[in-house]
Amino acid sequence: MTLAHTIGRPDMATGSRDATGLQREIHSAEVFAALSEWLSGIATKEVVALFGGRVPIGPVNTVADIYANPHVAAREMLVQVEQPGSNRPIALAGQPIKFTDTPAGVDRRAPLLGEHSLDEFLSRWSGPHLEAPQS
């Protein structure tokens, strides 16, 4: 009902065609047409503001939107790392879950094939519980 009233189509919230999920599915082309018409004249931010907190909603972002989003930057969701063979860094996805006592994140790129020996790799994780296999 919230959707139908907000887009100016209260008629779509009443009647037998909207009484069940099956009936809504049968008439889904009409619903999509009404939504497409309404959405063509309104900005994404306005739609999210209108429905936010009342129906599940969120924008579908382009890559450019994601890179320009200040929240993405503040949460370190795109991390710049050097890339061998390139004169500019590349962006990697950052750690989405943030912990206070055990911070995690991207601090370097993935190694190139054969870049590190097994001993170099294991030395990062050395301790009494880990030892390099003997050849």
XYZ file of N, CA, C and O in Angstrom:
540
model
N 0.816 -1.187 0.000
C 0.000 0.000 0.000
C 0.864 1.257 0.000
O 0.538 2.208 -0.684
N 1.933 1.233 0.763
C 2.812 2.392 0.825
C 3.322 2.748 -0.563
O 3.302 3.905 -0.962
N 3.774 1.747 -1.293
C 4.300 1.967 -2.635
C 3.230 2.541 -3.552
O 3.442 3.560 -4.216
N 2.086 1.908 -3.589
C 1.009 2.346 -4.488
C 0.582 3.777 -4.198
O 0.405 4.581 -5.118
N 0.436 4.116 -2.929
C 0.010 5.476 -2.576
C 1.106 6.502 -2.890
O 0.818 7.590 -3.371
N 2.350 6.136 -2.627
C 3.453 7.077 -2.865
C 3.627 7.393 -4.343
O 3.925 8.534 -4.697
N 3.420 6.405 -5.205
C 3.589 6.678 -6.641
C 2.310 7.225 -7.279
O 2.238 7.386 -8.494
N 1.311 7.514 -6.451
C 0.082 8.109 -6.974
C -0.851 7.110 -7.638
O -1.651 7.487 -8.491
N -0.745 5.833 -7.254
C -1.600 4.797 -7.823
C -2.299 4.011 -6.711
O -2.109 2.803 -6.563
N -3.135 4.683 -5.884
C -3.813 3.957 -4.799
C -4.701 2.831 -5.311
O -4.977 1.872 -4.590
N -5.125 2.935 -6.576
C -5.948 1.870 -7.168
C -5.216 0.540 -7.216
O -5.837 -0.517 -7.222
N -3.893 0.580 -7.231
C -3.114 -0.654 -7.300
C -3.014 -1.354 -5.948
O -2.521 -2.474 -5.865
N -3.483 -0.712 -4.897
C -3.417 -1.303 -3.560
C -4.725 -1.967 -3.157
O -4.835 -2.512 -2.068
N -5.698 -1.894 -4.009
C -7.005 -2.481 -3.684
C -7.459 -3.378 -4.819
O -6.938 -3.323 -5.928
N -8.420 -4.197 -4.533
C -8.990 -5.041 -5.566
C -8.401 -6.433 -5.568
O -7.376 -6.711 -4.945
N -9.052 -7.317 -6.308
C -8.655 -8.719 -6.311
C -7.313 -8.959 -7.003
O -6.613 -9.907 -6.687
N -6.931 -8.096 -7.935
C -5.657 -8.325 -8.643
C -4.451 -8.155 -7.731
O -3.346 -8.557 -8.063
N -4.651 -7.513 -6.574
C -3.556 -7.275 -5.639
C -3.743 -8.017 -4.316
O -2.990 -7.809 -3.387
N -4.736 -8.881 -4.248
C -5.083 -9.528 -2.986
C -4.069 -10.585 -2.549
O -3.865 -10.790 -1.362
N -3.425 -11.251 -3.492
C -2.475 -12.313 -3.144
C -1.189 -12.133 -3.940
O -1.153 -11.414 -4.938
N -0.166 -12.823 -3.478
C 1.096 -12.785 -4.207
C 0.944 -13.300 -5.621
O 1.536 -12.762 -6.559
N 0.144 -14.349 -5.797
C -0.077 -14.903 -7.130
C -0.757 -13.881 -8.041
O -0.347 -13.709 -9.195
N -1.755 -13.184 -7.524
C -2.442 -12.176 -8.333
C -1.493 -11.023 -8.688
O -1.519 -10.521 -9.809
N -0.633 -10.632 -7.733
C 0.334 -9.569 -8.033
C 1.323 -10.028 -9.100
O 1.723 -9.262 -9.960
N 1.705 -11.309 -9.047
C 2.610 -11.857 -10.064
C 1.942 -11.861 -11.439
O 2.557 -11.505 -12.438
N 0.698 -12.268 -11.492
C -0.038 -12.287 -12.761
C -0.093 -10.890 -13.369
O 0.029 -10.721 -14.585
N -0.221 -9.871 -12.533
C -0.332 -8.489 -13.003
C 0.981 -7.720 -12.869
O 0.981 -6.486 -12.883
N 2.106 -8.438 -12.747
C 3.394 -7.773 -12.513
C 3.804 -6.836 -13.649
O 4.440 -5.814 -13.403
N 3.454 -7.154 -14.886
C 3.817 -6.262 -16.003
C 3.194 -4.886 -15.806
O 3.840 -3.857 -16.077
N 1.968 -4.848 -15.330
C 1.288 -3.570 -15.073
C 1.983 -2.812 -13.938
O 2.169 -1.600 -14.008
N 2.380 -3.544 -12.903
C 3.085 -2.922 -11.779
C 4.423 -2.351 -12.245
O 4.774 -1.205 -11.938
N 5.170 -3.129 -12.995
C 6.466 -2.656 -13.497
C 6.301 -1.450 -14.419
O 7.115 -0.528 -14.388
N 5.267 -1.449 -15.242
C 5.019 -0.303 -16.128
C 4.723 0.949 -15.318
O 5.245 2.035 -15.614
N 3.900 0.816 -14.286
C 3.570 1.970 -13.440
C 4.811 2.479 -12.710
O 5.051 3.686 -12.627
N 5.609 1.552 -12.195
C 6.846 1.949 -11.505
C 7.827 2.615 -12.467
O 8.442 3.631 -12.136
N 7.985 2.050 -13.644
C 8.908 2.627 -14.632
C 8.511 4.046 -14.993
O 9.357 4.934 -15.084
N 7.233 4.242 -15.187
C 6.746 5.589 -15.526
C 7.044 6.561 -14.397
O 7.556 7.651 -14.617
N 6.748 6.167 -13.181
C 6.962 7.057 -12.034
C 8.451 7.301 -11.801
O 8.872 8.435 -11.581
N 9.252 6.251 -11.889
C 10.689 6.367 -11.634
C 11.410 7.194 -12.694
O 12.452 7.785 -12.406
N 10.870 7.255 -13.896
C 11.541 8.009 -14.956
C 11.573 9.504 -14.673
O 12.375 10.220 -15.250
N 10.743 9.961 -13.774
C 10.696 11.392 -13.493
C 11.226 11.794 -12.140
O 10.974 12.912 -11.689
N 11.974 10.914 -11.491
C 12.449 11.224 -10.146
C 13.874 10.704 -9.958
O 14.235 9.651 -10.487
N 14.670 11.432 -9.232
C 16.067 11.044 -8.983
C 16.140 9.919 -7.951
O 15.293 9.821 -7.058
N 17.161 9.098 -8.076
C 17.351 7.966 -7.162
C 17.365 8.413 -5.715
O 16.733 7.790 -4.850
N 18.075 9.515 -5.418
C 18.156 10.000 -4.032
C 16.777 10.354 -3.490
O 16.484 10.128 -2.321
N 15.928 10.906 -4.338
C 14.576 11.255 -3.912
C 13.763 9.999 -3.606
O 13.002 9.971 -2.633
N 13.907 8.984 -4.444
C 13.178 7.731 -4.232
C 13.582 7.112 -2.895
O 12.738 6.715 -2.090
N 14.884 7.036 -2.641
C 15.381 6.463 -1.389
C 14.879 7.282 -0.203
O 14.452 6.717 0.812
N 14.884 8.603 -0.330
C 14.398 9.460 0.759
C 12.898 9.251 0.997
O 12.446 9.224 2.148
N 12.131 9.111 -0.060
C 10.690 8.916 0.082
C 10.334 7.604 0.775
O 9.426 7.552 1.600
N 11.045 6.544 0.430
C 10.703 5.230 0.944
C 11.537 4.784 2.133
O 11.166 3.840 2.823
N 12.659 5.431 2.360
C 13.557 5.019 3.437
C 12.853 4.908 4.771
O 12.136 5.808 5.186
N 13.032 3.767 5.439
C 12.412 3.538 6.730
C 10.997 3.000 6.640
O 10.421 2.610 7.653
N 10.438 2.988 5.433
C 9.065 2.482 5.280
C 9.012 1.208 4.456
O 8.161 0.364 4.685
N 9.878 1.081 3.486
C 9.975 -0.142 2.689
C 11.466 -0.436 2.477
O 12.277 0.489 2.472
N 11.840 -1.694 2.305
C 13.253 -2.002 2.048
C 13.673 -1.385 0.718
O 13.060 -1.651 -0.313
N 14.688 -0.550 0.759
C 15.116 0.131 -0.458
C 16.579 0.543 -0.350
O 17.090 0.768 0.746
N 17.215 0.630 -1.470
C 18.577 1.134 -1.552
C 18.913 1.363 -3.009
O 18.333 0.725 -3.893
N 19.824 2.270 -3.283
C 20.175 2.552 -4.678
C 21.012 1.431 -5.284
O 21.719 0.719 -4.572
N 20.912 1.282 -6.580
C 21.811 0.411 -7.324
C 22.882 1.338 -7.882
O 22.593 2.183 -8.728
N 24.083 1.228 -7.361
C 25.151 2.155 -7.711
C 25.958 1.687 -8.907
O 26.180 0.490 -9.080
N 26.421 2.652 -9.676
C 27.384 2.360 -10.733
C 28.774 2.323 -10.089
O 28.956 2.744 -8.937
N 29.747 1.858 -10.838
C 31.118 1.863 -10.327
C 31.541 3.291 -10.001
O 32.159 3.544 -8.961
N 31.190 4.232 -10.856
C 31.541 5.637 -10.610
C 30.901 6.133 -9.313
O 31.533 6.870 -8.544
N 29.650 5.732 -9.050
C 28.974 6.114 -7.802
C 29.739 5.590 -6.594
O 29.913 6.292 -5.593
N 30.185 4.351 -6.687
C 30.890 3.727 -5.565
C 32.206 4.452 -5.292
O 32.529 4.773 -4.151
N 32.971 4.738 -6.333
C 34.248 5.430 -6.149
C 34.065 6.843 -5.613
O 34.917 7.355 -4.897
N 32.946 7.480 -5.926
C 32.702 8.859 -5.484
C 32.013 8.936 -4.126
O 31.893 10.019 -3.560
N 31.599 7.824 -3.586
C 30.822 7.818 -2.351
C 31.714 8.084 -1.144
O 32.633 7.316 -0.864
N 31.452 9.154 -0.377
C 32.293 9.461 0.782
C 32.221 8.384 1.875
O 33.178 8.179 2.604
N 31.101 7.691 1.967
C 30.976 6.628 2.971
C 31.909 5.463 2.630
O 32.547 4.886 3.524
N 32.014 5.134 1.354
C 32.918 4.071 0.907
C 34.355 4.445 1.269
O 35.111 3.614 1.775
N 34.708 5.697 1.055
C 36.066 6.150 1.394
C 36.290 6.127 2.903
O 37.326 5.636 3.377
N 35.328 6.618 3.673
C 35.478 6.669 5.129
C 35.603 5.276 5.737
O 36.327 5.087 6.713
N 34.938 4.297 5.155
C 34.985 2.928 5.666
C 36.148 2.127 5.077
O 36.283 0.948 5.339
N 36.979 2.784 4.271
C 38.131 2.140 3.628
C 37.706 0.885 2.865
O 38.328 -0.178 2.967
N 36.652 1.017 2.081
C 36.141 -0.108 1.313
C 36.847 -0.273 -0.029
O 36.702 -1.297 -0.676
N 37.575 0.733 -0.460
C 38.428 0.639 -1.644
C 39.815 1.076 -1.219
O 40.015 2.212 -0.798
N 40.756 0.164 -1.307
C 42.114 0.427 -0.841
C 43.047 0.446 -2.036
O 43.033 -0.475 -2.862
N 43.848 1.490 -2.134
C 44.810 1.625 -3.230
C 46.101 0.892 -2.855
O 46.645 1.107 -1.778
N 46.577 0.025 -3.757
C 47.843 -0.685 -3.554
C 48.658 -0.612 -4.842
O 48.106 -0.488 -5.929
N 49.971 -0.705 -4.689
C 50.838 -0.665 -5.871
C 50.670 -1.943 -6.669
O 50.323 -2.993 -6.120
N 50.907 -1.830 -7.952
C 50.792 -2.990 -8.837
C 52.025 -3.040 -9.721
O 52.254 -2.137 -10.517
N 52.848 -4.077 -9.595
C 54.032 -4.178 -10.438
C 53.655 -4.120 -11.919
O 52.665 -4.698 -12.345
N 54.445 -3.374 -12.669
C 54.200 -3.231 -14.098
C 53.278 -2.081 -14.444
O 53.022 -1.811 -15.613
N 52.773 -1.406 -13.439
C 51.888 -0.259 -13.675
C 52.441 0.937 -12.932
O 53.004 0.814 -11.853
N 52.265 2.108 -13.519
C 52.763 3.314 -12.843
C 51.700 3.949 -11.953
O 51.913 5.021 -11.415
N 50.567 3.304 -11.814
C 49.544 3.826 -10.893
C 48.972 2.672 -10.075
O 48.959 1.520 -10.510
N 48.509 2.978 -8.877
C 47.985 1.922 -8.012
C 46.649 1.381 -8.529
O 45.998 1.995 -9.379
N 46.268 0.234 -7.991
C 44.967 -0.351 -8.299
C 44.133 -0.340 -7.018
O 44.667 -0.260 -5.915
N 42.819 -0.417 -7.176
C 41.926 -0.446 -6.019
C 41.496 -1.881 -5.742
O 41.111 -2.607 -6.654
N 41.592 -2.262 -4.486
C 41.114 -3.568 -4.043
C 39.977 -3.352 -3.047
O 39.934 -2.331 -2.366
N 39.089 -4.315 -2.961
C 38.007 -4.243 -1.977
C 38.599 -4.359 -0.586
O 39.422 -5.229 -0.312
N 38.204 -3.460 0.282
C 38.670 -3.486 1.663
C 37.892 -4.482 2.500
O 36.944 -5.115 2.037
N 38.274 -4.618 3.750
C 37.613 -5.516 4.690
C 36.244 -4.932 5.070
O 36.178 -3.840 5.619
N 35.142 -5.621 4.758
C 33.826 -5.053 5.045
C 33.436 -5.080 6.518
O 32.644 -4.270 6.960
N 34.006 -6.001 7.284
C 33.654 -6.109 8.695
C 34.758 -5.443 9.513
O 35.933 -5.769 9.378
N 34.367 -4.511 10.353
C 35.328 -3.760 11.153
C 35.211 -4.176 12.620
O 34.123 -4.179 13.182
N 36.347 -4.538 13.217
C 36.393 -4.919 14.621
C 37.239 -3.907 15.382
O 38.259 -3.441 14.890
N 36.848 -3.602 16.608
C 37.594 -2.649 17.420
C 38.909 -3.245 17.907
O 39.964 -2.638 17.781
N 38.841 -4.440 18.458
C 40.027 -5.033 19.074
C 40.901 -5.831 18.117
O 42.049 -6.117 18.423
N 40.368 -6.234 16.996
C 41.145 -7.000 16.025
C 40.966 -6.398 14.637
O 40.236 -6.928 13.805
N 41.600 -5.265 14.404
C 41.414 -4.615 13.104
C 41.955 -5.463 11.961
O 42.947 -6.174 12.119
N 41.267 -5.406 10.860
C 41.682 -6.135 9.663
C 41.632 -5.176 8.485
O 40.887 -4.207 8.507
N 42.392 -5.455 7.486
C 42.372 -4.597 6.317
C 43.368 -5.060 5.277
O 44.091 -6.032 5.471
N 43.389 -4.345 4.190
C 44.313 -4.628 3.100
C 45.550 -3.768 3.324
O 45.447 -2.545 3.420
N 46.715 -4.415 3.437
C 47.933 -3.633 3.613
C 48.938 -3.834 2.486
O 49.975 -3.201 2.447
N 48.608 -4.747 1.554
C 49.490 -4.962 0.407
C 48.717 -5.761 -0.654
O 47.699 -6.360 -0.371
N 49.277 -5.758 -1.833
C 48.675 -6.507 -2.937
C 48.967 -7.989 -2.784
O 49.814 -8.400 -1.991
N 48.282 -8.786 -3.576
C 48.570 -10.214 -3.620
C 49.913 -10.411 -4.325
O 50.281 -9.638 -5.217
N 50.669 -11.426 -3.937
C 51.962 -11.655 -4.587
C 51.781 -12.162 -6.018
O 50.786 -12.806 -6.340
N 52.751 -11.844 -6.833
C 52.781 -12.399 -8.176
C 53.176 -13.875 -8.083
O 53.767 -14.309 -7.087
N 52.860 -14.637 -9.089
C 53.183 -16.057 -9.104
C 54.690 -16.243 -8.895
O 55.501 -15.681 -9.624
N 55.050 -16.999 -7.877
C 56.456 -17.286 -7.585
C 57.194 -16.169 -6.887
O 58.406 -16.268 -6.686
N 56.517 -15.107 -6.500
C 57.194 -13.950 -5.893
C 57.765 -14.268 -4.514
O 58.804 -13.743 -4.135
N 57.110 -15.105 -3.749
C 57.571 -15.430 -2.398
C 57.844 -16.929 -2.293
O 57.105 -17.742 -2.839
N 58.870 -17.243 -1.542
C 59.138 -18.657 -1.276
C 58.236 -19.099 -0.122
O 57.652 -18.282 0.583
N 58.142 -20.381 0.082
C 57.350 -20.911 1.186
C 57.884 -20.404 2.518
O 57.112 -20.025 3.402
N 59.208 -20.331 2.675
C 59.795 -19.839 3.925
C 59.420 -18.380 4.169
O 59.103 -17.997 5.297
N 59.455 -17.559 3.107
C 59.060 -16.156 3.269
C 57.602 -16.056 3.718
O 57.265 -15.271 4.601
N 56.767 -16.854 3.093
C 55.350 -16.839 3.439
C 55.135 -17.260 4.887
O 54.449 -16.598 5.656
N 55.742 -18.380 5.264
C 55.542 -18.896 6.619
C 56.166 -18.004 7.684
O 55.698 -17.992 8.826
N 57.193 -17.237 7.327
C 57.819 -16.363 8.321
C 56.844 -15.300 8.826
O 56.958 -14.825 9.941
N 55.865 -14.932 8.023
C 54.845 -13.970 8.465
C 53.963 -14.566 9.548
O 53.344 -13.866 10.320
N 53.851 -15.880 9.562
C 52.944 -16.559 10.478
C 53.714 -17.428 11.471
O 53.170 -18.357 12.046
N 54.979 -17.109 11.652
C 55.822 -17.974 12.469
C 55.382 -17.968 13.925
O 54.829 -17.010 14.434
N 55.646 -19.038 14.546
C 55.334 -19.213 15.961
C 55.575 -20.656 16.308
O 55.877 -21.485 15.448
N 55.404 -20.983 17.562
C 55.683 -22.357 17.973
C 54.739 -23.370 17.334
O 55.073 -24.534 17.204
N 53.584 -22.930 16.889
C 52.603 -23.856 16.324
C 52.784 -24.064 14.821
O 52.169 -24.946 14.256
N 53.618 -23.244 14.163
C 53.802 -23.369 12.721
C 55.288 -23.502 12.395
O 56.096 -22.697 12.814
N 55.599 -24.485 11.640
C 56.967 -24.640 11.171
C 56.928 -24.996 9.705
O 55.994 -25.660 9.229
N 57.944 -24.573 8.961
C 58.018 -24.901 7.535
C 58.222 -26.385 7.375
O 58.970 -27.011 8.141
N 57.541 -26.990 6.398
C 57.740 -28.421 6.151
C 59.175 -28.700 5.707
O 59.792 -27.898 5.036
N 59.690 -29.835 6.111
C 61.040 -30.212 5.744
C 61.006 -30.934 4.405
O 60.152 -31.768 4.158
N 61.955 -30.578 3.529
C 62.012 -31.229 2.210
C 62.959 -32.385 2.227
O 63.881 -32.475 2.902
